[in-house]
Amino acid sequence: MRTIKDLLTIARKELGSTESPAGSNRTKYGKWFGLDGQPWCMMFIMWCFEQAGVKLPRRTGSCGDLMRAAQAAGCWVVRDFQPGDVVIYDFSGKQKTTQHCGIVEVILPDYGVQAIEGNTSERGSQDNGGMVCRKTRAGKYIIGAVRPQFDEERKEEDDMDYYKTLNDVPGHYRTAVQKAVSKGALKGTGGNEINVSEDLCRTLTILDRLGKLD
């Protein structure tokens, strides 16, 4: 268990997890790390990678410390981000302060990333919100990312859902997929077949919500 898919499966299962009590910074991630009651966005990431059996360049609760360790280890990247990367943010957009972090789940072309993050919120504080959430982040807020070393991904067709035609696409994805088809950005193998993966459907839906398919 050391693939990107394994890591993301673990992180997704934590979505919705919160501090207890609210505002306390007390979580199972902080307790596991040994710093319960402290800001825990990086401790959440450390926990996920530990469960997946994937090594990071340093065990730390600090975004800046992990960034510097990754730079020294030669696994720090500032462009062409990929799922499984640990992105470090500066919400001022100045690319200087290591303010928050997340695990890249989906790349959003011409925008940024969708990431799974600890200690954020759906509408409140983005770097001390007390919850594990899925967030979309503009590229201007990303300082860079740690590129972990994963095992080669297992190529198993049965692991991924594909939809043969537009009618096969689940309703919550269909509008975005239809827009992509109508603009010629998504073409099939002939006739009405599109053979689109669920991952691509999910990405197109996010882009549609951002107004990128209008």
PDB file of N, CA, C and O in Angstrom, residues 154-189:
ATOM      1  N   ARG A 154      -0.867   0.550  -9.579  1.00  0.00           N
ATOM      2  CA  ARG A 154      -1.390  -0.694 -10.137  1.00  0.00           C
ATOM      3  C   ARG A 154      -2.370  -0.380 -11.255  1.00  0.00           C
ATOM      4  O   ARG A 154      -3.290   0.418 -11.080  1.00  0.00           O
ATOM      5  N   LYS A 155      -2.183  -0.979 -12.403  1.00  0.00           N
ATOM      6  CA  LYS A 155      -3.050  -0.725 -13.548  1.00  0.00           C
ATOM      7  C   LYS A 155      -4.154  -1.771 -13.582  1.00  0.00           C
ATOM      8  O   LYS A 155      -4.013  -2.823 -14.191  1.00  0.00           O
ATOM      9  N   GLU A 156      -5.232  -1.482 -12.915  1.00  0.00           N
ATOM     10  CA  GLU A 156      -6.346  -2.409 -12.854  1.00  0.00           C
ATOM     11  C   GLU A 156      -7.592  -1.708 -13.376  1.00  0.00           C
ATOM     12  O   GLU A 156      -8.130  -0.804 -12.739  1.00  0.00           O
ATOM     13  N   GLU A 157      -8.074  -2.110 -14.561  1.00  0.00           N
ATOM     14  CA  GLU A 157      -9.198  -1.442 -15.186  1.00  0.00           C
ATOM     15  C   GLU A 157     -10.439  -1.477 -14.298  1.00  0.00           C
ATOM     16  O   GLU A 157     -11.254  -0.549 -14.302  1.00  0.00           O
ATOM     17  N   ASP A 158     -10.585  -2.533 -13.517  1.00  0.00           N
ATOM     18  CA  ASP A 158     -11.783  -2.655 -12.702  1.00  0.00           C
ATOM     19  C   ASP A 158     -11.823  -1.649 -11.560  1.00  0.00           C
ATOM     20  O   ASP A 158     -12.856  -1.450 -10.930  1.00  0.00           O
ATOM     21  N   ASP A 159     -10.683  -1.007 -11.277  1.00  0.00           N
ATOM     22  CA  ASP A 159     -10.632  -0.063 -10.178  1.00  0.00           C
ATOM     23  C   ASP A 159     -11.292   1.266 -10.522  1.00  0.00           C
ATOM     24  O   ASP A 159     -11.585   2.062  -9.635  1.00  0.00           O
ATOM     25  N   MET A 160     -11.492   1.553 -11.805  1.00  0.00           N
ATOM     26  CA  MET A 160     -12.016   2.833 -12.208  1.00  0.00           C
ATOM     27  C   MET A 160     -13.320   2.664 -12.978  1.00  0.00           C
ATOM     28  O   MET A 160     -13.434   1.793 -13.832  1.00  0.00           O
ATOM     29  N   ASP A 161     -14.304   3.500 -12.658  1.00  0.00           N
ATOM     30  CA  ASP A 161     -15.583   3.450 -13.353  1.00  0.00           C
ATOM     31  C   ASP A 161     -15.511   4.270 -14.633  1.00  0.00           C
ATOM     32  O   ASP A 161     -15.008   5.397 -14.636  1.00  0.00           O
ATOM     33  N   TYR A 162     -16.017   3.695 -15.727  1.00  0.00           N
ATOM     34  CA  TYR A 162     -16.119   4.390 -17.007  1.00  0.00           C
ATOM     35  C   TYR A 162     -17.580   4.416 -17.439  1.00  0.00           C
ATOM     36  O   TYR A 162     -18.334   3.468 -17.187  1.00  0.00           O
ATOM     37  N   TYR A 163     -17.957   5.498 -18.109  1.00  0.00           N
ATOM     38  CA  TYR A 163     -19.315   5.639 -18.616  1.00  0.00           C
ATOM     39  C   TYR A 163     -19.266   5.688 -20.136  1.00  0.00           C
ATOM     40  O   TYR A 163     -18.610   6.545 -20.724  1.00  0.00           O
ATOM     41  N   LYS A 164     -19.975   4.749 -20.762  1.00  0.00           N
ATOM     42  CA  LYS A 164     -19.872   4.563 -22.209  1.00  0.00           C
ATOM     43  C   LYS A 164     -20.541   5.691 -22.985  1.00  0.00           C
ATOM     44  O   LYS A 164     -19.996   6.180 -23.987  1.00  0.00           O
ATOM     45  N   THR A 165     -21.722   6.105 -22.573  1.00  0.00           N
ATOM     46  CA  THR A 165     -22.453   7.159 -23.264  1.00  0.00           C
ATOM     47  C   THR A 165     -22.850   8.243 -22.270  1.00  0.00           C
ATOM     48  O   THR A 165     -22.753   8.058 -21.050  1.00  0.00           O
ATOM     49  N   LEU A 166     -23.348   9.356 -22.790  1.00  0.00           N
ATOM     50  CA  LEU A 166     -23.771  10.448 -21.922  1.00  0.00           C
ATOM     51  C   LEU A 166     -24.892  10.002 -20.990  1.00  0.00           C
ATOM     52  O   LEU A 166     -24.945  10.415 -19.825  1.00  0.00           O
ATOM     53  N   ASN A 167     -25.771   9.152 -21.476  1.00  0.00           N
ATOM     54  CA  ASN A 167     -26.870   8.665 -20.637  1.00  0.00           C
ATOM     55  C   ASN A 167     -26.390   7.811 -19.469  1.00  0.00           C
ATOM     56  O   ASN A 167     -27.088   7.663 -18.467  1.00  0.00           O
ATOM     57  N   ASP A 168     -25.186   7.240 -19.601  1.00  0.00           N
ATOM     58  CA  ASP A 168     -24.630   6.420 -18.526  1.00  0.00           C
ATOM     59  C   ASP A 168     -23.999   7.270 -17.419  1.00  0.00           C
ATOM     60  O   ASP A 168     -23.777   6.783 -16.306  1.00  0.00           O
ATOM     61  N   VAL A 169     -23.693   8.530 -17.737  1.00  0.00           N
ATOM     62  CA  VAL A 169     -23.038   9.410 -16.772  1.00  0.00           C
ATOM     63  C   VAL A 169     -24.030   9.778 -15.668  1.00  0.00           C
ATOM     64  O   VAL A 169     -25.166  10.180 -15.962  1.00  0.00           O
ATOM     65  N   PRO A 170     -23.655   9.635 -14.389  1.00  0.00           N
ATOM     66  CA  PRO A 170     -24.560  10.000 -13.286  1.00  0.00           C
ATOM     67  C   PRO A 170     -25.034  11.440 -13.413  1.00  0.00           C
ATOM     68  O   PRO A 170     -24.303  12.311 -13.908  1.00  0.00           O
ATOM     69  N   GLY A 171     -26.250  11.691 -12.964  1.00  0.00           N
ATOM     70  CA  GLY A 171     -26.867  13.002 -13.133  1.00  0.00           C
ATOM     71  C   GLY A 171     -26.061  14.157 -12.582  1.00  0.00           C
ATOM     72  O   GLY A 171     -26.044  15.248 -13.153  1.00  0.00           O
ATOM     73  N   HIS A 172     -25.347  13.947 -11.459  1.00  0.00           N
ATOM     74  CA  HIS A 172     -24.606  15.049 -10.849  1.00  0.00           C
ATOM     75  C   HIS A 172     -23.359  15.425 -11.640  1.00  0.00           C
ATOM     76  O   HIS A 172     -22.741  16.451 -11.365  1.00  0.00           O
ATOM     77  N   TYR A 173     -22.970  14.605 -12.626  1.00  0.00           N
ATOM     78  CA  TYR A 173     -21.849  14.929 -13.507  1.00  0.00           C
ATOM     79  C   TYR A 173     -22.313  15.343 -14.910  1.00  0.00           C
ATOM     80  O   TYR A 173     -21.546  15.931 -15.672  1.00  0.00           O
ATOM     81  N   ARG A 174     -23.552  15.031 -15.269  1.00  0.00           N
ATOM     82  CA  ARG A 174     -23.962  15.048 -16.672  1.00  0.00           C
ATOM     83  C   ARG A 174     -23.919  16.430 -17.313  1.00  0.00           C
ATOM     84  O   ARG A 174     -23.519  16.574 -18.472  1.00  0.00           O
ATOM     85  N   THR A 175     -24.317  17.466 -16.590  1.00  0.00           N
ATOM     86  CA  THR A 175     -24.326  18.811 -17.175  1.00  0.00           C
ATOM     87  C   THR A 175     -22.938  19.235 -17.624  1.00  0.00           C
ATOM     88  O   THR A 175     -22.753  19.742 -18.736  1.00  0.00           O
ATOM     89  N   ALA A 176     -21.951  19.014 -16.776  1.00  0.00           N
ATOM     90  CA  ALA A 176     -20.586  19.403 -17.117  1.00  0.00           C
ATOM     91  C   ALA A 176     -20.052  18.584 -18.283  1.00  0.00           C
ATOM     92  O   ALA A 176     -19.386  19.113 -19.184  1.00  0.00           O
ATOM     93  N   VAL A 177     -20.332  17.291 -18.289  1.00  0.00           N
ATOM     94  CA  VAL A 177     -19.864  16.431 -19.379  1.00  0.00           C
ATOM     95  C   VAL A 177     -20.525  16.842 -20.692  1.00  0.00           C
ATOM     96  O   VAL A 177     -19.883  16.903 -21.745  1.00  0.00           O
ATOM     97  N   GLN A 178     -21.822  17.175 -20.638  1.00  0.00           N
ATOM     98  CA  GLN A 178     -22.535  17.625 -21.834  1.00  0.00           C
ATOM     99  C   GLN A 178     -21.908  18.897 -22.402  1.00  0.00           C
ATOM    100  O   GLN A 178     -21.754  19.049 -23.618  1.00  0.00           O
ATOM    101  N   LYS A 179     -21.536  19.822 -21.535  1.00  0.00           N
ATOM    102  CA  LYS A 179     -20.887  21.056 -21.993  1.00  0.00           C
ATOM    103  C   LYS A 179     -19.568  20.751 -22.688  1.00  0.00           C
ATOM    104  O   LYS A 179     -19.241  21.338 -23.722  1.00  0.00           O
ATOM    105  N   ALA A 180     -18.791  19.822 -22.104  1.00  0.00           N
ATOM    106  CA  ALA A 180     -17.503  19.468 -22.701  1.00  0.00           C
ATOM    107  C   ALA A 180     -17.699  18.819 -24.066  1.00  0.00           C
ATOM    108  O   ALA A 180     -16.949  19.074 -25.008  1.00  0.00           O
ATOM    109  N   VAL A 181     -18.730  17.988 -24.194  1.00  0.00           N
ATOM    110  CA  VAL A 181     -19.024  17.337 -25.470  1.00  0.00           C
ATOM    111  C   VAL A 181     -19.454  18.371 -26.509  1.00  0.00           C
ATOM    112  O   VAL A 181     -18.997  18.363 -27.647  1.00  0.00           O
ATOM    113  N   SER A 182     -20.340  19.288 -26.112  1.00  0.00           N
ATOM    114  CA  SER A 182     -20.867  20.276 -27.051  1.00  0.00           C
ATOM    115  C   SER A 182     -19.789  21.228 -27.556  1.00  0.00           C
ATOM    116  O   SER A 182     -19.882  21.746 -28.670  1.00  0.00           O
ATOM    117  N   LYS A 183     -18.759  21.466 -26.751  1.00  0.00           N
ATOM    118  CA  LYS A 183     -17.671  22.345 -27.156  1.00  0.00           C
ATOM    119  C   LYS A 183     -16.566  21.598 -27.903  1.00  0.00           C
ATOM    120  O   LYS A 183     -15.562  22.186 -28.306  1.00  0.00           O
ATOM    121  N   GLY A 184     -16.734  20.282 -28.065  1.00  0.00           N
ATOM    122  CA  GLY A 184     -15.736  19.502 -28.779  1.00  0.00           C
ATOM    123  C   GLY A 184     -14.513  19.165 -27.965  1.00  0.00           C
ATOM    124  O   GLY A 184     -13.527  18.644 -28.480  1.00  0.00           O
ATOM    125  N   ALA A 185     -14.574  19.474 -26.646  1.00  0.00           N
ATOM    126  CA  ALA A 185     -13.429  19.184 -25.779  1.00  0.00           C
ATOM    127  C   ALA A 185     -13.393  17.730 -25.358  1.00  0.00           C
ATOM    128  O   ALA A 185     -12.373  17.241 -24.866  1.00  0.00           O
ATOM    129  N   LEU A 186     -14.499  17.028 -25.542  1.00  0.00           N
ATOM    130  CA  LEU A 186     -14.594  15.627 -25.152  1.00  0.00           C
ATOM    131  C   LEU A 186     -15.200  14.858 -26.311  1.00  0.00           C
ATOM    132  O   LEU A 186     -16.341  15.092 -26.689  1.00  0.00           O
ATOM    133  N   LYS A 187     -14.408  13.983 -26.889  1.00  0.00           N
ATOM    134  CA  LYS A 187     -14.859  13.217 -28.039  1.00  0.00           C
ATOM    135  C   LYS A 187     -14.703  11.731 -27.766  1.00  0.00           C
ATOM    136  O   LYS A 187     -13.771  11.303 -27.102  1.00  0.00           O
ATOM    137  N   GLY A 188     -15.632  10.962 -28.308  1.00  0.00           N
ATOM    138  CA  GLY A 188     -15.600   9.525 -28.087  1.00  0.00           C
ATOM    139  C   GLY A 188     -14.964   8.781 -29.236  1.00  0.00           C
ATOM    140  O   GLY A 188     -14.254   9.347 -30.067  1.00  0.00           O
ATOM    141  N   THR A 189     -15.249   7.503 -29.268  1.00  0.00           N
ATOM    142  CA  THR A 189     -14.634   6.631 -30.276  1.00  0.00           C
ATOM    143  C   THR A 189     -15.534   6.424 -31.481  1.00  0.00           C
ATOM    144  O   THR A 189     -15.191   5.699 -32.390  1.00  0.00           O
TER     145      THR A 189
END
